[in-house]
Short mmCIF file of C-alpha atoms in Angstrom, two decimals:
data_model
loop_
_atom_site.label_atom_id
_atom_site.label_comp_id
_atom_site.label_asym_id
_atom_site.label_seq_id
_atom_site.Cartn_x
_atom_site.Cartn_y
_atom_site.Cartn_z
CA MET F 1 103.01 126.90 112.68
CA SER F 2 101.95 125.95 116.16
CA THR F 3 104.03 123.38 118.00
CA ALA F 4 101.45 122.81 120.74
CA VAL F 5 100.87 119.23 121.81
CA LEU F 6 97.88 117.70 120.04
CA THR F 7 95.21 116.95 122.60
CA ARG F 8 91.62 115.84 122.36
CA ARG F 9 89.29 118.81 122.55
CA PRO F 10 86.28 118.35 124.90
CA THR F 11 83.10 118.78 122.92
CA ALA F 12 79.41 117.99 122.88
CA ALA F 13 79.09 118.07 119.11
CA ALA F 14 81.36 117.63 116.12
CA VAL F 15 80.68 121.23 115.05
CA PRO F 16 80.29 124.36 117.20
CA VAL F 17 76.91 124.88 118.81
CA THR F 18 75.23 128.07 117.62
CA ALA F 19 71.87 129.73 117.89
CA GLU F 20 69.25 127.93 115.79
CA GLY F 21 69.34 129.12 112.20
CA SER F 22 72.22 131.53 112.80
CA HIS F 23 75.07 129.56 111.28
CA TRP F 24 75.84 127.02 108.55
CA THR F 25 76.65 124.45 111.24
CA ASN F 26 72.94 124.03 111.89
CA ARG F 27 72.74 122.21 108.54
CA SER F 28 75.68 119.91 109.20
CA ALA F 29 75.24 116.15 109.12
CA CYS F 30 77.27 115.56 112.28
CA ARG F 31 75.11 117.37 114.84
CA THR F 32 74.07 114.21 116.67
CA ALA F 33 75.49 112.35 119.64
CA GLU F 34 75.91 109.25 117.47
CA ALA F 35 77.97 111.10 114.90
CA ASP F 36 80.03 112.78 117.61
CA ARG F 37 81.35 109.44 118.84
CA ASP F 38 82.67 108.66 115.38
CA PHE F 39 84.04 112.12 114.62
CA TYR F 40 86.24 112.08 117.71
CA GLY F 41 87.02 108.37 117.62
CA THR F 42 90.52 107.11 116.91
CA SER F 43 89.74 103.72 115.35
CA LEU F 44 89.86 103.27 111.59
CA ALA F 45 86.23 102.11 111.63
CA ALA F 46 85.07 105.26 113.45
CA GLN F 47 87.03 107.47 111.07
CA ALA F 48 85.55 105.68 108.06
CA ARG F 49 82.02 106.20 109.40
CA ALA F 50 82.76 109.85 110.12
CA ARG F 51 84.16 110.39 106.62
CA THR F 52 81.06 108.78 105.12
CA THR F 53 78.91 111.21 107.10
CA CYS F 54 81.03 114.10 105.85
CA LEU F 55 80.65 113.04 102.22
CA SER F 56 76.87 113.26 102.56
CA CYS F 57 76.97 116.61 104.35
CA PRO F 58 75.63 119.68 102.49
CA VAL F 59 78.11 122.01 104.21
CA ARG F 60 81.27 119.89 104.00
CA LEU F 61 83.23 122.40 101.95
CA ARG F 62 82.26 125.30 104.19
CA CYS F 63 83.19 123.27 107.25
CA LEU F 64 86.65 122.46 105.95
CA ALA F 65 87.26 126.00 104.68
CA ASP F 66 86.19 127.64 107.93
CA ARG F 67 88.01 125.26 110.23
CA ALA F 68 91.19 125.40 108.12
CA ALA F 69 91.83 128.80 109.67
CA VAL F 70 92.15 127.12 113.09
CA ASP F 71 95.41 125.45 114.10
CA VAL F 72 95.20 121.70 113.59
CA GLU F 73 96.09 121.16 117.23
CA GLU F 74 92.97 123.10 118.22
CA SER F 75 90.59 121.19 115.96
CA TRP F 76 90.61 117.53 116.89
CA GLY F 77 88.65 114.89 115.02
CA MET F 78 87.20 114.66 111.53
CA VAL F 79 86.61 118.04 109.87
CA GLY F 80 85.15 118.39 106.40
CA GLY F 81 85.98 114.78 105.61
CA LEU F 82 89.66 115.04 106.61
CA ASP F 83 91.30 113.68 109.72
CA VAL F 84 93.83 115.57 111.80
CA GLY F 85 96.84 114.16 109.94
CA GLN F 86 95.44 115.14 106.57
CA ARG F 87 94.64 118.64 107.77
CA ARG F 88 98.19 118.91 109.05
CA VAL F 89 99.40 118.20 105.51
CA LEU F 90 97.27 121.12 104.27
CA GLU F 91 98.82 123.32 106.95
CA VAL F 92 102.33 122.35 105.81
CA ALA F 93 101.37 122.79 102.16
CA GLU F 94 100.49 126.42 102.86
CA LEU F 95 104.17 127.04 103.56
CA ILE F 96 104.88 126.54 99.86
CA GLY F 97 101.77 128.28 98.60
CA GLU F 98 99.60 125.23 97.99
CA HIS F 99 95.87 125.72 98.62
CA PRO F 100 93.31 123.11 97.51
CA ASP F 101 90.37 124.10 95.36
CA LEU F 102 87.66 122.35 97.37
CA GLU F 103 84.98 122.73 94.72
CA ARG F 104 87.23 121.10 92.14
CA ALA F 105 88.11 118.36 94.64
CA GLN F 106 84.40 117.71 95.04
CA GLU F 107 83.98 117.64 91.27
CA LEU F 108 86.56 114.85 91.15
CA LEU F 109 84.11 112.72 93.15
CA THR F 110 81.36 113.00 90.53
CA PRO F 111 80.73 109.99 88.27
CA ARG F 112 82.49 111.68 85.36
CA TRP F 113 85.85 111.91 87.15
CA ARG F 114 85.81 109.53 90.11
CA TYR F 115 86.46 106.37 88.09
CA ARG F 116 89.27 108.12 86.21
CA LEU F 117 90.82 109.26 89.48
CA HIS F 118 90.60 105.71 90.80
CA ASN F 119 92.37 104.32 87.75
CA LEU F 120 95.15 106.88 87.90
CA ARG F 121 95.71 106.11 91.56
CA ALA F 122 95.69 102.37 90.83
CA ALA F 123 98.40 102.97 88.23
CA GLY F 124 100.61 104.33 91.00
CA HIS F 125 100.88 107.92 89.79
CA ALA F 126 101.80 110.70 92.22
CA PRO F 127 99.18 113.43 92.77
CA LEU F 128 101.24 115.88 90.69
CA ARG F 129 101.20 113.54 87.70
CA ILE F 130 97.49 112.83 88.22
CA ALA F 131 96.80 116.55 88.25
CA ASP F 132 98.68 117.01 84.97
CA ILE F 133 96.74 114.19 83.32
CA LEU F 134 93.35 115.37 84.55
CA THR F 135 94.08 118.94 83.52
CA ALA F 136 94.92 117.75 80.02
CA GLU F 137 91.65 115.82 79.98
CA GLY F 138 89.49 118.81 80.86
CA ILE F 139 89.45 119.54 84.59
CA THR F 140 92.08 121.97 85.86
CA VAL F 141 93.38 120.78 89.23
CA ASP F 142 96.65 120.84 91.13
CA ALA F 143 98.33 118.18 93.23
CA ILE F 144 97.00 119.30 96.62
CA THR F 145 93.44 119.36 95.25
CA VAL F 146 93.91 115.81 93.98
CA ARG F 147 95.14 114.76 97.42
CA VAL F 148 92.02 116.15 99.10
CA ALA F 149 89.79 114.24 96.67
CA VAL F 150 91.75 111.04 97.31
CA TRP F 151 91.47 111.52 101.08
CA TRP F 152 87.72 111.97 100.76
CA THR F 153 87.52 108.58 99.05
CA GLY F 154 89.46 107.01 101.91
CA GLY F 155 92.75 106.72 100.00
CA PRO F 156 96.21 107.52 101.38
CA GLY F 157 96.91 110.51 99.13
CA ARG F 158 100.68 110.47 99.59
CA ALA F 159 102.70 113.02 97.62
CA ILE F 160 104.94 110.37 96.11
CA SER F 161 104.35 107.80 93.38
CA ARG F 162 104.34 104.06 93.88
CA ARG F 163 107.77 102.55 93.33
CA ALA F 164 108.25 101.01 89.91
CA SER F 165 108.95 97.28 89.96
CA ARG F 166 112.45 97.79 88.54
CA ASP F 167 113.35 100.58 90.92
CA ARG F 168 115.55 99.07 93.64
CA ARG F 169 116.40 102.31 95.37
CA PRO F 170 115.49 102.57 99.07
CA LEU F 171 112.72 105.06 99.74
CA TRP F 172 114.99 107.68 101.28
CA ARG F 173 117.10 107.69 98.10
CA ARG F 174 114.01 108.02 95.92
CA LEU F 175 113.01 111.04 97.98
CA ARG F 176 116.47 112.53 97.64
CA ASP F 177 116.61 111.94 93.90
CA ASP F 178 113.01 112.60 92.82
CA TYR F 179 111.60 115.03 95.39
CA ALA F 180 114.60 117.22 96.15
CA ASP F 181 112.90 120.41 94.94
CA VAL F 182 109.88 120.16 97.22
CA ILE F 183 111.96 118.99 100.20
CA CYS F 184 114.39 121.90 99.85
CA LEU F 185 111.54 124.37 99.36
CA LEU F 186 109.74 123.15 102.46
CA ARG F 187 112.91 123.39 104.53
CA ALA F 188 113.64 126.86 103.18
CA ARG F 189 110.15 127.93 104.31
CA GLY F 190 110.74 126.69 107.85
CA ALA F 191 109.27 123.18 107.72
CA ARG F 192 110.56 120.81 110.39
CA HIS F 193 111.56 117.23 109.63
CA VAL F 194 108.18 116.03 110.94
CA ASP F 195 106.45 118.50 108.63
CA VAL F 196 108.35 117.29 105.57
CA ALA F 197 107.46 113.70 106.45
CA ALA F 198 103.79 114.58 106.87
CA TYR F 199 103.68 116.40 103.54
CA LEU F 200 105.30 113.54 101.65
CA GLY F 201 103.39 110.85 103.50
CA VAL F 202 106.40 108.90 104.74
CA ARG F 203 108.08 108.08 108.03
CA VAL F 204 110.04 110.86 109.70
CA THR F 205 113.23 108.80 109.77
CA THR F 206 113.00 108.22 106.01
CA SER F 207 112.40 111.83 105.00
CA THR F 208 114.98 113.06 107.51
CA ARG F 209 117.70 110.92 105.97
CA ALA F 210 116.83 112.22 102.50
CA THR F 211 116.79 115.79 103.81
CA GLN F 212 120.13 115.45 105.56
CA GLU F 213 121.71 114.02 102.40
CA LEU F 214 120.41 116.99 100.38
CA GLU F 215 121.55 119.53 102.95
CA ALA F 216 124.99 117.92 103.13
CA GLU F 217 125.31 118.24 99.35
CA ALA F 218 124.24 121.88 99.31
#
């Protein structure tokens, strides 16, 4: 994984300029100067507008699939409805063999499944648990696919569940106790502390403490 410094890429459009009719990008919804300002903006409002544009785009899945092959550091801005931090999570997830099914993620946004996804998220379930429930109910998905769908709706899509009201453990201890397998697997595959934190959706200091506790026990 690249360790290059993330820098804003100079651009005149949110997608590459190509000869008319020669590429799928000519059908993208973001090929306007107005959209470009949002797609490369850093404010939450700009990102929300850019994501809304992505969700209406006929080539969103192709955009995300094609640009996923490019290092995150080389692809600044909103891409396929995901911001740079979310795409970094996908990059880390590849280390442990996780690859989202984008068509299934899109299916989760249809009326049949979107309300169910919303309710499961509101209940505080982790993406892995949500995936298990949805699979049992008729749509086969995995945790990383659920996370993509949640990101598309503007949700946080963290890998961990919401803390139960009776659970008084600090977050780092919850990570150590409940997410040891994925933390150890990520580290075994070469993930840095910042990568583990990005994957879980927590602060680096929190995941690092959990990781160090696990490694000290090993």
